[in-house]
Short mmCIF file of C-alpha atoms in Angstrom, two decimals:
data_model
loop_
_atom_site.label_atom_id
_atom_site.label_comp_id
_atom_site.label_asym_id
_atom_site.label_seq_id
_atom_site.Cartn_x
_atom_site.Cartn_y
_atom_site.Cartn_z
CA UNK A 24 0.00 0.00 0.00
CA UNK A 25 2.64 2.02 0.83
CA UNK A 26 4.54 1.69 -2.40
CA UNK A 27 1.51 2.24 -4.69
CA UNK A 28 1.14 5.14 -2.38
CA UNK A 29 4.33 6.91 -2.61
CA UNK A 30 3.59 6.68 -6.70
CA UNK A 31 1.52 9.48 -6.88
CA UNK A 32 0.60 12.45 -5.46
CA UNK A 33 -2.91 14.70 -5.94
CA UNK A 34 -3.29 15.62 -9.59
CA UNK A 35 -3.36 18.92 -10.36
CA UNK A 36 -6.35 19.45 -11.90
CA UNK A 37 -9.62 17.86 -11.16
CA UNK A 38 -11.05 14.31 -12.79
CA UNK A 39 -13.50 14.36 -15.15
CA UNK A 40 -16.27 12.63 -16.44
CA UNK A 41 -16.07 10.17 -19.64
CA UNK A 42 -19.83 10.89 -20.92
CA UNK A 43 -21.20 14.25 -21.08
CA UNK A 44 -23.58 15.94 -23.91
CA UNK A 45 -23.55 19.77 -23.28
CA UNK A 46 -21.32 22.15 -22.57
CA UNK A 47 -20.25 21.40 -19.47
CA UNK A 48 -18.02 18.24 -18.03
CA UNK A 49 -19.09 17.07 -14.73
CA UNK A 50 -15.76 17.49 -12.24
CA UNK A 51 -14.84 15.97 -9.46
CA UNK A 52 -12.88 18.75 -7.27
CA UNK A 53 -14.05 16.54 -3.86
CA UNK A 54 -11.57 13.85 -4.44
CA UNK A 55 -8.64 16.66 -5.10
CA UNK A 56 -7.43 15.74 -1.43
CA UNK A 57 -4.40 12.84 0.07
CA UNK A 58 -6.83 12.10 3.02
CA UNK A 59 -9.76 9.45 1.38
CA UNK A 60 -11.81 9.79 4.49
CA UNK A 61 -12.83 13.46 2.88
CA UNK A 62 -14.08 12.04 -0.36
CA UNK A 63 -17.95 11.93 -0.48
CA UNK A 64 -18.56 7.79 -1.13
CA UNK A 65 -20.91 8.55 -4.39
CA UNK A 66 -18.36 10.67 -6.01
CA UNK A 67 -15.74 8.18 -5.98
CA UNK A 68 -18.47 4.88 -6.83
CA UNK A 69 -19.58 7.55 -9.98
CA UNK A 70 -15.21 8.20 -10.62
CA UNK A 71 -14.30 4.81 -10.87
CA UNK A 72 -17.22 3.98 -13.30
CA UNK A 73 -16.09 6.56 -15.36
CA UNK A 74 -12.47 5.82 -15.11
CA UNK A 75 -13.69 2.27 -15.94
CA UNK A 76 -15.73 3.21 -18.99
CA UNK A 77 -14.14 6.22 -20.05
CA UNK A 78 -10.94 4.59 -21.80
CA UNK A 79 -13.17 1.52 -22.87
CA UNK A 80 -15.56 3.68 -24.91
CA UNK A 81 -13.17 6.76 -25.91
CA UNK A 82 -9.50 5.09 -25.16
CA UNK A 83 -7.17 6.38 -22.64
CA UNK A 84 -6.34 9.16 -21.45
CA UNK A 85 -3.60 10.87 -19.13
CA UNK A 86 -5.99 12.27 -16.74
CA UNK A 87 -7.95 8.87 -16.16
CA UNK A 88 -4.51 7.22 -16.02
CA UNK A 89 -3.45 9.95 -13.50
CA UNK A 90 -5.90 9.27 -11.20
CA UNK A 91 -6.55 6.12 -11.16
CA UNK A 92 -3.37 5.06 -9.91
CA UNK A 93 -3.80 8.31 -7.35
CA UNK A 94 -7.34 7.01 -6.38
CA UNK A 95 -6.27 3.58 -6.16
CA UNK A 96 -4.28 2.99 -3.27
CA UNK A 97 -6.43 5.68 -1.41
CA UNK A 98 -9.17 4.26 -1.55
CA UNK A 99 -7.97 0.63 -0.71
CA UNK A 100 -7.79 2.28 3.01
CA UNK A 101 -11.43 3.05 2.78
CA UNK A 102 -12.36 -1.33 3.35
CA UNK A 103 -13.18 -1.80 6.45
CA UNK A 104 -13.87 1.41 7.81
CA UNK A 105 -16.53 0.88 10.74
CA UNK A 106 -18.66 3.50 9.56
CA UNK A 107 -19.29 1.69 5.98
CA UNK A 108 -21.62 -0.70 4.88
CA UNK A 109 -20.74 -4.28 3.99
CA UNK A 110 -22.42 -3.54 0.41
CA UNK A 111 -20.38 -0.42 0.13
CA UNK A 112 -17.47 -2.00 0.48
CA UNK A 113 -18.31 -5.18 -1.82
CA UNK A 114 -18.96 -2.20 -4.34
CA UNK A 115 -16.07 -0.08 -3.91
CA UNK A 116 -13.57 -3.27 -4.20
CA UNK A 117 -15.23 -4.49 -7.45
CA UNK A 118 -15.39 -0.79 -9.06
CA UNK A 119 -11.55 -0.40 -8.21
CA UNK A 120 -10.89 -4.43 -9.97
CA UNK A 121 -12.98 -3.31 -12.76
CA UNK A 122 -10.82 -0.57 -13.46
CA UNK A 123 -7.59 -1.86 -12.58
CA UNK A 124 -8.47 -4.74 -15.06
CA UNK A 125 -9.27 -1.78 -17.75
CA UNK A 126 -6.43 0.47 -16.98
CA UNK A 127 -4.00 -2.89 -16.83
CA UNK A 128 -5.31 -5.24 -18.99
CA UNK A 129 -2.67 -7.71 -19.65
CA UNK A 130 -0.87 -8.16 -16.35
CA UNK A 131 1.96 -10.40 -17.75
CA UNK A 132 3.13 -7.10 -19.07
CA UNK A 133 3.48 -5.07 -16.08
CA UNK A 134 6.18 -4.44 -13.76
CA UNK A 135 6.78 -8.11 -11.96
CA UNK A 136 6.53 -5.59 -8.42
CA UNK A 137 3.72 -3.64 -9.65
CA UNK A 138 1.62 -7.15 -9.87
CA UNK A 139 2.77 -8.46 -6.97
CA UNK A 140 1.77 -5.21 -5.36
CA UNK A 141 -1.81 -5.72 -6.73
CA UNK A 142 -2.10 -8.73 -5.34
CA UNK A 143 -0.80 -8.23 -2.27
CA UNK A 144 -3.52 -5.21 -2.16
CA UNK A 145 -7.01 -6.07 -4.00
CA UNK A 146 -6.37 -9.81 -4.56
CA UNK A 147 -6.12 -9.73 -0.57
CA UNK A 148 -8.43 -7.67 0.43
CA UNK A 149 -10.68 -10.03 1.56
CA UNK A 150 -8.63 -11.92 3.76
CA UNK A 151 -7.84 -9.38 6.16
CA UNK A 152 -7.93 -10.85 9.68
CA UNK A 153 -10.66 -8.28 10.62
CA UNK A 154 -13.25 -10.66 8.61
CA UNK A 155 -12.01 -13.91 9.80
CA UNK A 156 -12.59 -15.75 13.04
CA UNK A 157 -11.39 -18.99 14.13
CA UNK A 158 -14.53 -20.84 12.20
CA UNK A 159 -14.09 -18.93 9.23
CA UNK A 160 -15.32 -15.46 7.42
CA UNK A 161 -17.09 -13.35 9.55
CA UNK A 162 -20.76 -13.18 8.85
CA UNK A 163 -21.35 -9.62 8.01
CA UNK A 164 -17.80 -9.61 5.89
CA UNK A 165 -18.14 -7.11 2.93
CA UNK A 166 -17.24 -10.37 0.75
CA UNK A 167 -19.03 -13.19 2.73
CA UNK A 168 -20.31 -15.42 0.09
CA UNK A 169 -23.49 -16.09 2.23
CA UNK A 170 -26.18 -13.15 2.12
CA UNK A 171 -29.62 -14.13 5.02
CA UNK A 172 -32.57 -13.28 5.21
CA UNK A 173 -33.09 -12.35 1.50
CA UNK A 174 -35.99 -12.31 -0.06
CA UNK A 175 -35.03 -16.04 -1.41
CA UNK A 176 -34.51 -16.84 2.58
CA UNK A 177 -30.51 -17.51 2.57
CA UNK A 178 -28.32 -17.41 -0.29
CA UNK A 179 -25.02 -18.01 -1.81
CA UNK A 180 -24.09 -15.30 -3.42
CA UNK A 181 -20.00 -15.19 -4.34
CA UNK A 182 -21.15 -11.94 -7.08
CA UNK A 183 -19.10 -8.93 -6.56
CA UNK A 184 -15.64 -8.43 -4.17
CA UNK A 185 -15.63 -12.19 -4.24
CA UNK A 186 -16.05 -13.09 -7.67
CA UNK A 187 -13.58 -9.83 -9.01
CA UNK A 188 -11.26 -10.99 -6.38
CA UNK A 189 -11.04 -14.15 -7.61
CA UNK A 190 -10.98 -13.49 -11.10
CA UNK A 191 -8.24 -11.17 -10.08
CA UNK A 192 -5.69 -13.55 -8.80
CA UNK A 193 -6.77 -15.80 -11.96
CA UNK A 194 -5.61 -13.29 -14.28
CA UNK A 195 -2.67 -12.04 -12.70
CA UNK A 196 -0.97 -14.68 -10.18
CA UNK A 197 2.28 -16.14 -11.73
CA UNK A 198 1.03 -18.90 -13.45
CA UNK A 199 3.39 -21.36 -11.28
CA UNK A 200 1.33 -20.14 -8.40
CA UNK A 201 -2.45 -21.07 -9.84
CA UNK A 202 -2.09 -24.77 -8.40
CA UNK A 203 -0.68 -23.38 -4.90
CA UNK A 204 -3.41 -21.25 -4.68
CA UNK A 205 -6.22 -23.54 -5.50
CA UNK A 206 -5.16 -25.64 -3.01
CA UNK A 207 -4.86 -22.77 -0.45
CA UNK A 208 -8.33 -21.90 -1.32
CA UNK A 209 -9.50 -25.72 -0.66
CA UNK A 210 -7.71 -26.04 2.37
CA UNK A 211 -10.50 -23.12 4.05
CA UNK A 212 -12.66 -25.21 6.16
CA UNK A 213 -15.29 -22.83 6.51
CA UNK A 214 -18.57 -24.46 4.86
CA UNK A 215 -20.30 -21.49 3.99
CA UNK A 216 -16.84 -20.16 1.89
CA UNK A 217 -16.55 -23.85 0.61
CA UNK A 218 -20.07 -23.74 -0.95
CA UNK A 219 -19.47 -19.97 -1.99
CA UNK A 220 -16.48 -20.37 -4.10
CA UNK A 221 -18.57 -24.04 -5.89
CA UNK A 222 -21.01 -21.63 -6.95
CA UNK A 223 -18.42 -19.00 -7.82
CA UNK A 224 -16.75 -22.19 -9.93
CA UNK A 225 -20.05 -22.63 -11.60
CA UNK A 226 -20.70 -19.41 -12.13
CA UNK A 227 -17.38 -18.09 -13.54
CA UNK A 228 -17.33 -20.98 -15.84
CA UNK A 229 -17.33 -19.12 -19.07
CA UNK A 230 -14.41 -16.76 -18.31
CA UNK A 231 -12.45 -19.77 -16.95
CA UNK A 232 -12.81 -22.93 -19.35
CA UNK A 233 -14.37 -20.97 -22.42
CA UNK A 234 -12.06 -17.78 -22.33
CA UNK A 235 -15.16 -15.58 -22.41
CA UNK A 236 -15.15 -11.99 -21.30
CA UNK A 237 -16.87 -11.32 -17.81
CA UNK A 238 -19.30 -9.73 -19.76
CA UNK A 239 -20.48 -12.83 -20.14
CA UNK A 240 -21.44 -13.86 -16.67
CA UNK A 241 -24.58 -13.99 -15.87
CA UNK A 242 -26.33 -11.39 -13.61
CA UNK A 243 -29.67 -13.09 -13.23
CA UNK A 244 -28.78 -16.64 -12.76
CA UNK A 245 -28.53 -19.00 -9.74
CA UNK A 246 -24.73 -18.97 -9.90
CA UNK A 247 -23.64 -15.23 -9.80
CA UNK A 248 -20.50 -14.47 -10.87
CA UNK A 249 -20.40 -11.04 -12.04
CA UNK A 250 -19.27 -8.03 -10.37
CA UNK A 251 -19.83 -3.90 -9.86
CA UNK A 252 -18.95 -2.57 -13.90
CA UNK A 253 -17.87 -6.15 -15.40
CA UNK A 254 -20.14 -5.55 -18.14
CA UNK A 255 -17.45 -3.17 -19.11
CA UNK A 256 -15.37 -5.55 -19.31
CA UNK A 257 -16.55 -7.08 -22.91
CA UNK A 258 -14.14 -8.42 -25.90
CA UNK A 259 -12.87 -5.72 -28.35
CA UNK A 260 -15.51 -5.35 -31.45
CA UNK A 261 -12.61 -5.37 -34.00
CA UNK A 262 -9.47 -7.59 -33.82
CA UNK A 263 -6.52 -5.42 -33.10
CA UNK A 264 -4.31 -7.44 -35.88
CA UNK A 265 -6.25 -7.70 -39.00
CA UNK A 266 -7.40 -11.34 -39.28
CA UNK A 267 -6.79 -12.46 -35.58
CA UNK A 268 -9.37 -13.19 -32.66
CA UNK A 269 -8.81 -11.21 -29.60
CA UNK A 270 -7.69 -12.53 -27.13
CA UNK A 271 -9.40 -14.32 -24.28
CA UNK A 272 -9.61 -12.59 -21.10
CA UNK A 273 -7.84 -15.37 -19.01
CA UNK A 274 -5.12 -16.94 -21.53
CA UNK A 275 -5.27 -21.04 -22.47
CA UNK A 276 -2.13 -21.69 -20.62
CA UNK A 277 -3.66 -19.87 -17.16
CA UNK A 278 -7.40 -22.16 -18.45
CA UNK A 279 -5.80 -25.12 -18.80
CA UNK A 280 -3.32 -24.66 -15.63
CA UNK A 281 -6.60 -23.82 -13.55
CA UNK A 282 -8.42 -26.71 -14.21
CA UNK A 283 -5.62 -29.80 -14.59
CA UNK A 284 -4.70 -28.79 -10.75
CA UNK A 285 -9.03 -28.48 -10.16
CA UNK A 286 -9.38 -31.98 -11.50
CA UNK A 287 -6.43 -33.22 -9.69
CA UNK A 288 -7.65 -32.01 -6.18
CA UNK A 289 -11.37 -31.39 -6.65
CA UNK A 290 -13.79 -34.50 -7.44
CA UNK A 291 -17.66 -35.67 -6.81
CA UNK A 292 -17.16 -36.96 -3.92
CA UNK A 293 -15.35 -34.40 -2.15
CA UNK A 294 -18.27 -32.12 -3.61
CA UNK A 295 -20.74 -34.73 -1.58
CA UNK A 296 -18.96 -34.38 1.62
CA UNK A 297 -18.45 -30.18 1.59
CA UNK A 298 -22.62 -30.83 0.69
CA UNK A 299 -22.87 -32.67 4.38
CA UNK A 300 -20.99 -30.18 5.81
CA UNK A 301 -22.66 -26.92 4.55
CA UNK A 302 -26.20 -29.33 5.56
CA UNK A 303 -24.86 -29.71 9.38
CA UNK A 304 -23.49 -26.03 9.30
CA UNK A 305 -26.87 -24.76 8.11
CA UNK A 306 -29.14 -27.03 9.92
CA UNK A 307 -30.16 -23.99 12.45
CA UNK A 308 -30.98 -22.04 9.82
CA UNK A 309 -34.42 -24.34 8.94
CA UNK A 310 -36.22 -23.93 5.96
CA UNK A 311 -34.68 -20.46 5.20
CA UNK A 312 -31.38 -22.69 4.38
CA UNK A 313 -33.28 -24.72 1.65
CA UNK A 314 -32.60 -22.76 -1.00
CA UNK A 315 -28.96 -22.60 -0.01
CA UNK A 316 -28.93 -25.88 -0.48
CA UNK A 317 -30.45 -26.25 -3.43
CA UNK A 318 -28.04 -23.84 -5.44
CA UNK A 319 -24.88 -25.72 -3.63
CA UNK A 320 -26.33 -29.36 -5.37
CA UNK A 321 -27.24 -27.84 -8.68
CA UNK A 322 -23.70 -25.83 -8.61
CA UNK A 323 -22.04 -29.01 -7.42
CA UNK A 324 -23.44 -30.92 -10.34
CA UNK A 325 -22.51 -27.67 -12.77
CA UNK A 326 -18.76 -27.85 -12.07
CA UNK A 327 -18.46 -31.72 -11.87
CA UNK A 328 -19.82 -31.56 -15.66
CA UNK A 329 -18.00 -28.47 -16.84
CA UNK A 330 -14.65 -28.77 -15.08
CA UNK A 331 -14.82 -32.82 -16.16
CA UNK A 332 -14.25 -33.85 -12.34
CA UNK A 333 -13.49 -37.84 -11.18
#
């Protein structure tokens, strides 16, 4: 945090916005200060969409480059905070990995430290010890895959700061790493994080065996995977090289990495027994637990299918 800190200092001139039809260009003079606890929350949510959609759209542009690496470490400090929301924080981490997946899109380019530095910031983010206990996440964690007492009763929903986080360390962790890290992320004993990242698996599917864009995720589904802006996010209309397909947004070799170490650690009836688990875990919980439940066996099926699991 530090370094990406010491990076930048306040622009000298405001931040704009990226869409405007008259005369005059919305500003942003409120987030012209070093100290983020001064910057009014809905200035910087409406900032990083247009820093997000702004170079997208119209290409980049020194200013948005300016301050997004200003507003990025900044705001980072924000998570957390005792006087914010749990869905303003989900937000505000998925608007800053939207546009740090815009404003850096192919992170085996960048500085080796800068992408360490990344990771070390957003990809862990949701790890901080504040929002773990001894059982596992906290409840009312910003990320916490399980949301209660919605209008479904419980449910497992790993959409925003989870799903961008993981789709973060996907894209960007050495690829090396990808096995060490899926097993880290299996060794969490923590039911209701167990059945939120199956549901994640099924829900990220497209982005992680087809190559797909988040874009693609589905918003609406039983298996969210989408996150604050990732419709932003979509493949470029026009090959840059005449004649060649763009790229996908997580590479084959990181794809096929991901899911040879998945199938070697991951199989049905591991799936059955974190099923028993999340059932004992949620037994309390009565019939508002059902449909939790129900989308951990239908996303359990989804990724035994699509990931080709034993």
């Amino acid at each position: 945090m530090q370094r990406l800190r010491a990076l930048t200092r306040v622009p000298k001139q405001p931040m704009g916005e990226a869409w405007f039809m008259g005369e005059t260009r919305r500003m942003y003079p409120a987030l012209m200060h070093d100290d983020p606890s001064r910057w009014p929350r809905d200035e910087l949510d409406s900032a990083l969409y247009e820093l997000a959609s702004g170079p997208v759209a119209f290409g980049p542009l020194r200013e948005w480059s300016l301050w997004f690496a200003f507003l990025l470490p900044r705001a980072l400090e924000l998570l957390g905070r005792s006087d914010a929301a749990a869905f303003d924080d989900s937000r505000l981490l998925s608007g800053l990995i939207t546009a740090t997946f815009v404003h850096y899109p192919d992170g085996e380019r960048l500085p080796a430290n800068l992408r360490q530095d990344l990771l070390d910031t957003l990809g862990r983010a949701m790890f901080a010890p504040s929002l773990w206990n001894a059982s596992g996440m906290q409840k009312n964690a910003f990320c916490s895959p399980w949301q209660r007492g919605t209008r479904h009763g419980d449910m497992l929903d790993p959409s925003d700061a989870f799903s961008a986080s993981c789709i973060l360390i996907a894209t960007y962790l050495d690829p090396e790493r990808l096995a060490h890290w899926l097993d880290s992320v299996m060794r969490i004993a923590d039911p209701f994080w167990r059945a939120g990242w199956v549901v994640w698996l099924a829900g990220a599917a497209p982005v992680l065996i087809d190559g797909a864009y988040p874009s693609a995720l589905d918003s609406g589904g039983f298996h969210l995977a989408d996150w604050l802006n990732a419709h932003l996010l979509d493949a470029p209309s026009k090959p840059i090289v005449p004649d060649v397909l763009p790229a996908a947004f997580v590479d084959a070799e990181r794809r096929q990495l991901l899911q040879a170490s998945l199938r070697r650690n991951l199989d049905r009836r591991r799936l059955q027994q974190w099923g028993a688990d999340l059932r004992q875990a949620g037994a309390p919980r009565g019939e508002a637990f059902e449909y939790v439940l129900w989308q951990y066996d239908s996303a359990a099926e989804a990724v035994a299918e699509r990931y080709r699991l034993d």
